[in-house]
Amino acid sequence: MGGALTLQGTDPALKVSVTLNRVINPATPASDFLKPQSGNKLAAVEITLTNAGQAVYTDAPTTGAWLIDAEGRQYRFSLSNVTEGQSFGGTVTVNAGDSRKGVIVFEVPEAVRLTTFQFGLNYGIASQKGEWTLS
């Protein structure tokens, strides 16, 4: 789906290769408890995080992720789970050379046209952000 981008963290020894594997739009709620509000839907992205640096990568990937629509509005993650993939489940710890794969879920308006996925390391505060165009 999307090529790998290597992002720099706040620590110079932290480099993570981020690959956008797929976009799930719409996504199916895994439970009735966390369904989207009326007029909204769930969308999700599946990414792979590979530690390409020397430092251990510890992060909550959902907090550094945004979906952006054709009007430039951005959407933060949702606590919902979807049937199409396994979430990161909070915090990940990835040693040098290791990888983690998971989905990040978003609640967005039903009629929205999503155009961009943006991701940053270190809870989203690292200055470098990766962007992928969604088709």
PDB file of N, CA and C in Angstrom, residues 58-118:
ATOM      1  N   THR A  58      10.170   2.680  22.622  1.00  0.00           N
ATOM      2  CA  THR A  58       9.016   2.509  23.499  1.00  0.00           C
ATOM      3  C   THR A  58       8.074   3.665  23.239  1.00  0.00           C
ATOM      4  N   ASP A  59       6.829   3.349  22.897  1.00  0.00           N
ATOM      5  CA  ASP A  59       5.901   4.389  22.468  1.00  0.00           C
ATOM      6  C   ASP A  59       4.477   3.847  22.541  1.00  0.00           C
ATOM      7  N   ALA A  60       3.525   4.741  22.458  1.00  0.00           N
ATOM      8  CA  ALA A  60       2.112   4.393  22.270  1.00  0.00           C
ATOM      9  C   ALA A  60       1.761   4.862  20.863  1.00  0.00           C
ATOM     10  N   PRO A  61       1.863   3.980  19.868  1.00  0.00           N
ATOM     11  CA  PRO A  61       1.737   4.402  18.468  1.00  0.00           C
ATOM     12  C   PRO A  61       0.449   5.152  18.135  1.00  0.00           C
ATOM     13  N   THR A  62      -0.638   4.823  18.813  1.00  0.00           N
ATOM     14  CA  THR A  62      -1.900   5.491  18.492  1.00  0.00           C
ATOM     15  C   THR A  62      -1.834   6.995  18.725  1.00  0.00           C
ATOM     16  N   THR A  63      -1.044   7.429  19.703  1.00  0.00           N
ATOM     17  CA  THR A  63      -1.021   8.853  20.052  1.00  0.00           C
ATOM     18  C   THR A  63      -0.266   9.708  19.043  1.00  0.00           C
ATOM     19  N   GLY A  64       0.492   9.094  18.161  1.00  0.00           N
ATOM     20  CA  GLY A  64       1.223   9.841  17.140  1.00  0.00           C
ATOM     21  C   GLY A  64       0.615   9.715  15.762  1.00  0.00           C
ATOM     22  N   ALA A  65      -0.657   9.278  15.699  1.00  0.00           N
ATOM     23  CA  ALA A  65      -1.291   8.988  14.409  1.00  0.00           C
ATOM     24  C   ALA A  65      -2.483   9.906  14.160  1.00  0.00           C
ATOM     25  N   TRP A  66      -2.625  10.351  12.906  1.00  0.00           N
ATOM     26  CA  TRP A  66      -3.747  11.194  12.492  1.00  0.00           C
ATOM     27  C   TRP A  66      -4.211  10.768  11.108  1.00  0.00           C
ATOM     28  N   LEU A  67      -5.506  10.811  10.884  1.00  0.00           N
ATOM     29  CA  LEU A  67      -6.067  10.726   9.541  1.00  0.00           C
ATOM     30  C   LEU A  67      -6.518  12.124   9.159  1.00  0.00           C
ATOM     31  N   ILE A  68      -6.301  12.490   7.908  1.00  0.00           N
ATOM     32  CA  ILE A  68      -6.628  13.831   7.427  1.00  0.00           C
ATOM     33  C   ILE A  68      -7.567  13.685   6.239  1.00  0.00           C
ATOM     34  N   ASP A  69      -8.593  14.532   6.199  1.00  0.00           N
ATOM     35  CA  ASP A  69      -9.569  14.439   5.113  1.00  0.00           C
ATOM     36  C   ASP A  69      -9.281  15.466   4.017  1.00  0.00           C
ATOM     37  N   ALA A  70     -10.097  15.425   2.967  1.00  0.00           N
ATOM     38  CA  ALA A  70      -9.904  16.286   1.798  1.00  0.00           C
ATOM     39  C   ALA A  70     -10.065  17.766   2.126  1.00  0.00           C
ATOM     40  N   GLU A  71     -10.717  18.082   3.242  1.00  0.00           N
ATOM     41  CA  GLU A  71     -10.902  19.476   3.661  1.00  0.00           C
ATOM     42  C   GLU A  71      -9.796  19.938   4.612  1.00  0.00           C
ATOM     43  N   GLY A  72      -8.848  19.054   4.920  1.00  0.00           N
ATOM     44  CA  GLY A  72      -7.753  19.411   5.816  1.00  0.00           C
ATOM     45  C   GLY A  72      -8.053  19.198   7.289  1.00  0.00           C
ATOM     46  N   ARG A  73      -9.198  18.615   7.611  1.00  0.00           N
ATOM     47  CA  ARG A  73      -9.510  18.306   9.011  1.00  0.00           C
ATOM     48  C   ARG A  73      -8.769  17.032   9.407  1.00  0.00           C
ATOM     49  N   GLN A  74      -8.283  17.009  10.646  1.00  0.00           N
ATOM     50  CA  GLN A  74      -7.565  15.814  11.093  1.00  0.00           C
ATOM     51  C   GLN A  74      -8.314  15.137  12.226  1.00  0.00           C
ATOM     52  N   TYR A  75      -8.145  13.814  12.293  1.00  0.00           N
ATOM     53  CA  TYR A  75      -8.858  12.976  13.250  1.00  0.00           C
ATOM     54  C   TYR A  75      -7.851  12.167  14.059  1.00  0.00           C
ATOM     55  N   ARG A  76      -8.078  12.152  15.383  1.00  0.00           N
ATOM     56  CA  ARG A  76      -7.237  11.385  16.304  1.00  0.00           C
ATOM     57  C   ARG A  76      -7.778   9.964  16.443  1.00  0.00           C
ATOM     58  N   PHE A  77      -7.026   9.128  17.098  1.00  0.00           N
ATOM     59  CA  PHE A  77      -7.383   7.721  17.268  1.00  0.00           C
ATOM     60  C   PHE A  77      -8.646   7.554  18.120  1.00  0.00           C
ATOM     61  N   SER A  78      -9.265   6.409  17.955  1.00  0.00           N
ATOM     62  CA  SER A  78     -10.428   6.011  18.744  1.00  0.00           C
ATOM     63  C   SER A  78     -10.021   4.822  19.612  1.00  0.00           C
ATOM     64  N   LEU A  79     -10.699   4.639  20.715  1.00  0.00           N
ATOM     65  CA  LEU A  79     -10.423   3.486  21.581  1.00  0.00           C
ATOM     66  C   LEU A  79     -11.081   2.209  21.079  1.00  0.00           C
ATOM     67  N   SER A  80     -11.845   2.301  19.997  1.00  0.00           N
ATOM     68  CA  SER A  80     -12.531   1.134  19.440  1.00  0.00           C
ATOM     69  C   SER A  80     -11.537   0.118  18.887  1.00  0.00           C
ATOM     70  N   ASN A  81     -11.959  -1.135  18.877  1.00  0.00           N
ATOM     71  CA  ASN A  81     -11.238  -2.206  18.192  1.00  0.00           C
ATOM     72  C   ASN A  81     -12.069  -2.630  16.993  1.00  0.00           C
ATOM     73  N   VAL A  82     -11.411  -3.192  15.987  1.00  0.00           N
ATOM     74  CA  VAL A  82     -12.105  -3.627  14.776  1.00  0.00           C
ATOM     75  C   VAL A  82     -11.795  -5.094  14.503  1.00  0.00           C
ATOM     76  N   THR A  83     -12.682  -5.732  13.746  1.00  0.00           N
ATOM     77  CA  THR A  83     -12.507  -7.157  13.453  1.00  0.00           C
ATOM     78  C   THR A  83     -11.419  -7.404  12.416  1.00  0.00           C
ATOM     79  N   GLU A  84     -11.027  -6.381  11.674  1.00  0.00           N
ATOM     80  CA  GLU A  84     -10.070  -6.553  10.578  1.00  0.00           C
ATOM     81  C   GLU A  84      -8.604  -6.609  11.013  1.00  0.00           C
ATOM     82  N   GLY A  85      -8.316  -6.434  12.296  1.00  0.00           N
ATOM     83  CA  GLY A  85      -6.921  -6.491  12.713  1.00  0.00           C
ATOM     84  C   GLY A  85      -6.762  -6.308  14.206  1.00  0.00           C
ATOM     85  N   GLN A  86      -5.569  -6.590  14.680  1.00  0.00           N
ATOM     86  CA  GLN A  86      -5.214  -6.502  16.094  1.00  0.00           C
ATOM     87  C   GLN A  86      -4.609  -5.135  16.380  1.00  0.00           C
ATOM     88  N   SER A  87      -5.105  -4.473  17.417  1.00  0.00           N
ATOM     89  CA  SER A  87      -4.545  -3.169  17.792  1.00  0.00           C
ATOM     90  C   SER A  87      -3.180  -3.360  18.461  1.00  0.00           C
ATOM     91  N   PHE A  88      -2.469  -2.259  18.633  1.00  0.00           N
ATOM     92  CA  PHE A  88      -1.187  -2.316  19.338  1.00  0.00           C
ATOM     93  C   PHE A  88      -1.387  -2.560  20.830  1.00  0.00           C
ATOM     94  N   GLY A  89      -2.574  -2.302  21.340  1.00  0.00           N
ATOM     95  CA  GLY A  89      -2.867  -2.588  22.742  1.00  0.00           C
ATOM     96  C   GLY A  89      -2.176  -1.660  23.714  1.00  0.00           C
ATOM     97  N   GLY A  90      -1.957  -0.429  23.331  1.00  0.00           N
ATOM     98  CA  GLY A  90      -1.325   0.537  24.225  1.00  0.00           C
ATOM     99  C   GLY A  90       0.117   0.781  23.840  1.00  0.00           C
ATOM    100  N   THR A  91       1.023   0.512  24.759  1.00  0.00           N
ATOM    101  CA  THR A  91       2.440   0.796  24.550  1.00  0.00           C
ATOM    102  C   THR A  91       3.154  -0.390  23.909  1.00  0.00           C
ATOM    103  N   VAL A  92       4.095  -0.083  23.007  1.00  0.00           N
ATOM    104  CA  VAL A  92       4.957  -1.109  22.419  1.00  0.00           C
ATOM    105  C   VAL A  92       6.393  -0.849  22.856  1.00  0.00           C
ATOM    106  N   THR A  93       7.162  -1.910  22.978  1.00  0.00           N
ATOM    107  CA  THR A  93       8.603  -1.823  23.205  1.00  0.00           C
ATOM    108  C   THR A  93       9.256  -2.680  22.138  1.00  0.00           C
ATOM    109  N   VAL A  94      10.082  -2.038  21.300  1.00  0.00           N
ATOM    110  CA  VAL A  94      10.667  -2.717  20.147  1.00  0.00           C
ATOM    111  C   VAL A  94      12.183  -2.565  20.211  1.00  0.00           C
ATOM    112  N   ASN A  95      12.891  -3.677  20.358  1.00  0.00           N
ATOM    113  CA  ASN A  95      14.351  -3.657  20.365  1.00  0.00           C
ATOM    114  C   ASN A  95      14.884  -3.413  18.959  1.00  0.00           C
ATOM    115  N   ALA A  96      16.138  -3.013  18.855  1.00  0.00           N
ATOM    116  CA  ALA A  96      16.774  -2.780  17.555  1.00  0.00           C
ATOM    117  C   ALA A  96      16.613  -4.015  16.676  1.00  0.00           C
ATOM    118  N   GLY A  97      16.143  -3.799  15.446  1.00  0.00           N
ATOM    119  CA  GLY A  97      15.967  -4.883  14.491  1.00  0.00           C
ATOM    120  C   GLY A  97      14.632  -5.601  14.562  1.00  0.00           C
ATOM    121  N   ASP A  98      13.869  -5.393  15.629  1.00  0.00           N
ATOM    122  CA  ASP A  98      12.570  -6.056  15.780  1.00  0.00           C
ATOM    123  C   ASP A  98      11.450  -5.212  15.175  1.00  0.00           C
ATOM    124  N   SER A  99      10.278  -5.844  14.988  1.00  0.00           N
ATOM    125  CA  SER A  99       9.115  -5.173  14.399  1.00  0.00           C
ATOM    126  C   SER A  99       7.858  -5.462  15.197  1.00  0.00           C
ATOM    127  N   ARG A 100       6.881  -4.574  15.065  1.00  0.00           N
ATOM    128  CA  ARG A 100       5.529  -4.779  15.587  1.00  0.00           C
ATOM    129  C   ARG A 100       4.541  -4.337  14.516  1.00  0.00           C
ATOM    130  N   LYS A 101       3.430  -5.084  14.405  1.00  0.00           N
ATOM    131  CA  LYS A 101       2.386  -4.740  13.448  1.00  0.00           C
ATOM    132  C   LYS A 101       1.072  -4.609  14.194  1.00  0.00           C
ATOM    133  N   GLY A 102       0.277  -3.601  13.827  1.00  0.00           N
ATOM    134  CA  GLY A 102      -1.025  -3.427  14.456  1.00  0.00           C
ATOM    135  C   GLY A 102      -1.873  -2.431  13.705  1.00  0.00           C
ATOM    136  N   VAL A 103      -3.135  -2.348  14.126  1.00  0.00           N
ATOM    137  CA  VAL A 103      -4.045  -1.376  13.521  1.00  0.00           C
ATOM    138  C   VAL A 103      -4.292  -0.230  14.488  1.00  0.00           C
ATOM    139  N   ILE A 104      -4.505   0.936  13.905  1.00  0.00           N
ATOM    140  CA  ILE A 104      -4.907   2.128  14.649  1.00  0.00           C
ATOM    141  C   ILE A 104      -6.273   2.521  14.103  1.00  0.00           C
ATOM    142  N   VAL A 105      -7.225   2.693  15.001  1.00  0.00           N
ATOM    143  CA  VAL A 105      -8.619   2.929  14.627  1.00  0.00           C
ATOM    144  C   VAL A 105      -8.969   4.402  14.841  1.00  0.00           C
ATOM    145  N   PHE A 106      -9.797   4.916  13.947  1.00  0.00           N
ATOM    146  CA  PHE A 106     -10.261   6.300  13.999  1.00  0.00           C
ATOM    147  C   PHE A 106     -11.776   6.313  13.830  1.00  0.00           C
ATOM    148  N   GLU A 107     -12.449   7.253  14.486  1.00  0.00           N
ATOM    149  CA  GLU A 107     -13.872   7.487  14.246  1.00  0.00           C
ATOM    150  C   GLU A 107     -13.994   8.767  13.438  1.00  0.00           C
ATOM    151  N   VAL A 108     -14.619   8.658  12.277  1.00  0.00           N
ATOM    152  CA  VAL A 108     -14.710   9.785  11.341  1.00  0.00           C
ATOM    153  C   VAL A 108     -16.148   9.899  10.824  1.00  0.00           C
ATOM    154  N   PRO A 109     -16.535  11.079  10.307  1.00  0.00           N
ATOM    155  CA  PRO A 109     -17.867  11.210   9.712  1.00  0.00           C
ATOM    156  C   PRO A 109     -18.033  10.246   8.535  1.00  0.00           C
ATOM    157  N   GLU A 110     -19.247   9.719   8.364  1.00  0.00           N
ATOM    158  CA  GLU A 110     -19.498   8.731   7.308  1.00  0.00           C
ATOM    159  C   GLU A 110     -19.165   9.244   5.918  1.00  0.00           C
ATOM    160  N   ALA A 111     -19.468  10.505   5.635  1.00  0.00           N
ATOM    161  CA  ALA A 111     -19.304  11.035   4.278  1.00  0.00           C
ATOM    162  C   ALA A 111     -17.900  11.559   3.988  1.00  0.00           C
ATOM    163  N   VAL A 112     -17.019  11.523   4.950  1.00  0.00           N
ATOM    164  CA  VAL A 112     -15.690  12.118   4.781  1.00  0.00           C
ATOM    165  C   VAL A 112     -14.858  11.342   3.750  1.00  0.00           C
ATOM    166  N   ARG A 113     -14.033  12.081   2.997  1.00  0.00           N
ATOM    167  CA  ARG A 113     -13.079  11.454   2.073  1.00  0.00           C
ATOM    168  C   ARG A 113     -11.694  11.596   2.693  1.00  0.00           C
ATOM    169  N   LEU A 114     -11.151  10.484   3.155  1.00  0.00           N
ATOM    170  CA  LEU A 114      -9.840  10.485   3.809  1.00  0.00           C
ATOM    171  C   LEU A 114      -8.752  10.514   2.747  1.00  0.00           C
ATOM    172  N   THR A 115      -7.764  11.388   2.940  1.00  0.00           N
ATOM    173  CA  THR A 115      -6.727  11.563   1.921  1.00  0.00           C
ATOM    174  C   THR A 115      -5.316  11.283   2.413  1.00  0.00           C
ATOM    175  N   THR A 116      -5.069  11.409   3.722  1.00  0.00           N
ATOM    176  CA  THR A 116      -3.696  11.337   4.226  1.00  0.00           C
ATOM    177  C   THR A 116      -3.652  10.640   5.577  1.00  0.00           C
ATOM    178  N   PHE A 117      -2.620   9.815   5.763  1.00  0.00           N
ATOM    179  CA  PHE A 117      -2.289   9.269   7.075  1.00  0.00           C
ATOM    180  C   PHE A 117      -0.984   9.911   7.499  1.00  0.00           C
ATOM    181  N   GLN A 118      -0.939  10.459   8.710  1.00  0.00           N
ATOM    182  CA  GLN A 118       0.268  11.110   9.235  1.00  0.00           C
ATOM    183  C   GLN A 118       0.669  10.408  10.526  1.00  0.00           C
TER     184      GLN A 118
END
